[in-house]
Short mmCIF file of C-alpha atoms in Angstrom, two decimals:
data_model
loop_
_atom_site.label_atom_id
_atom_site.label_comp_id
_atom_site.label_asym_id
_atom_site.label_seq_id
_atom_site.Cartn_x
_atom_site.Cartn_y
_atom_site.Cartn_z
CA MET A 1260 -0.19 -0.21 -0.29
CA LYS A 1261 1.67 3.60 -0.62
CA SER A 1262 1.57 6.53 1.32
CA ALA A 1263 -0.36 9.54 0.82
CA TYR A 1264 3.25 10.73 -0.30
CA GLU A 1265 3.88 8.38 -2.91
CA LEU A 1266 0.59 8.87 -4.48
CA ALA A 1267 0.94 12.80 -4.43
CA MET A 1268 4.34 12.57 -6.02
CA GLU A 1269 2.88 10.07 -8.58
CA ARG A 1270 0.43 12.78 -9.44
CA LEU A 1271 2.82 15.17 -9.30
CA GLN A 1272 5.15 13.60 -11.78
CA LYS A 1273 2.46 12.91 -14.55
CA SER A 1274 1.11 16.63 -14.12
CA GLN A 1275 4.90 17.89 -14.50
CA PRO A 1276 7.34 15.50 -15.62
CA SER A 1277 10.75 16.36 -13.98
CA VAL A 1278 13.50 17.04 -16.74
CA ALA A 1279 17.43 15.58 -16.19
CA LEU A 1280 19.48 18.07 -16.95
CA SER A 1281 22.80 17.54 -18.93
CA LYS A 1282 26.04 18.72 -17.36
CA ASP A 1283 25.86 21.53 -19.65
CA GLN A 1284 22.26 22.85 -18.73
CA LYS A 1285 23.32 22.38 -15.29
CA LYS A 1286 26.18 24.77 -16.32
CA GLN A 1287 24.56 27.52 -17.68
CA LEU A 1288 21.85 27.72 -14.79
CA ALA A 1289 24.84 28.02 -12.25
CA GLU A 1290 26.66 30.47 -14.74
CA ILE A 1291 23.45 32.50 -13.91
CA ASP A 1292 23.40 31.95 -9.96
CA SER A 1293 26.96 33.15 -9.93
CA THR A 1294 26.34 35.77 -12.32
CA PHE A 1295 23.62 37.43 -9.86
CA LYS A 1296 25.31 36.66 -6.63
CA ALA A 1297 28.15 38.69 -7.50
CA LYS A 1298 25.38 41.71 -8.91
CA ILE A 1299 24.11 41.48 -5.22
CA ALA A 1300 27.22 41.70 -3.82
CA GLU A 1301 28.31 44.90 -5.89
CA TRP A 1302 25.27 46.27 -4.82
CA GLU A 1303 25.37 45.00 -0.96
CA LEU A 1304 29.14 46.59 -0.66
CA PHE A 1305 27.66 49.97 -2.55
CA LEU A 1306 24.90 50.50 -0.27
CA LYS A 1307 26.77 49.25 2.95
CA GLU A 1308 29.17 51.78 2.48
CA GLN A 1309 26.75 54.74 2.04
CA ILE A 1310 24.39 53.25 4.79
CA ALA A 1311 27.55 53.67 7.03
CA LYS A 1312 28.73 57.21 5.74
CA ALA A 1313 24.94 57.96 6.40
CA GLN A 1314 24.94 56.58 10.66
CA THR A 1315 28.50 58.10 11.10
CA ALA A 1316 26.93 61.53 9.66
CA GLY A 1317 23.85 60.79 12.02
CA LYS A 1318 21.61 61.12 8.60
CA PHE A 1319 18.71 57.99 10.16
CA GLU A 1320 16.10 58.93 7.60
CA ASP A 1321 18.70 58.35 4.90
CA VAL A 1322 20.13 55.23 6.52
CA GLU A 1323 16.29 53.57 6.73
CA ALA A 1324 16.01 54.78 2.74
CA LEU A 1325 19.41 53.32 1.83
CA GLU A 1326 18.22 50.06 3.82
CA LYS A 1327 14.87 49.56 1.74
CA GLN A 1328 16.82 50.66 -1.25
CA LEU A 1329 19.26 47.75 -0.54
CA ALA A 1330 16.20 44.88 0.34
CA ALA A 1331 14.67 46.33 -2.87
CA GLU A 1332 17.77 45.23 -4.81
CA ILE A 1333 18.21 42.25 -3.34
CA ARG A 1334 14.86 41.36 -3.89
CA ARG A 1335 14.92 42.59 -7.49
CA LEU A 1336 18.08 40.71 -9.03
CA HIS A 1337 16.77 37.38 -7.20
CA GLU A 1338 13.59 37.54 -8.84
CA ASP A 1339 15.69 38.62 -12.34
CA CYS A 1340 18.07 35.27 -11.59
CA GLU A 1341 14.83 33.47 -10.98
CA ALA A 1342 13.41 34.51 -14.23
CA LYS A 1343 16.27 33.96 -16.35
CA LYS A 1344 16.67 30.50 -15.08
CA GLU A 1345 13.18 29.08 -15.74
CA LYS A 1346 13.37 31.25 -19.08
CA LEU A 1347 16.36 29.06 -19.73
CA ARG A 1348 14.58 25.47 -18.32
CA ALA A 1349 12.02 26.19 -20.82
CA SER A 1350 14.29 26.73 -23.86
CA PHE A 1351 15.56 22.62 -22.27
CA GLY A 1352 12.08 21.33 -22.58
CA ALA A 1353 11.51 22.75 -25.75
CA ASN A 1354 15.15 21.22 -27.28
CA HIS A 1355 13.60 17.49 -26.47
#
């Protein structure tokens, strides 16, 4: 007798079959991740420096605005990264 989990996984597999990725495809996805991690790191370095300067100067409204900007930029970059990877994955499926 199969568990509810096993039955659910079978239904999922029928509705959305998993695609085995080649080494090259995995490499392409990893390159996207690497590129976006670097972009995030650049924004963090830049804005954290600006935040530190604003804190030192006692400009706490600026600190709050910069922290919000940092969070928004990181969120946007994560969304862009996932969208780009999803587009790439869709092209993998189209090639089969």
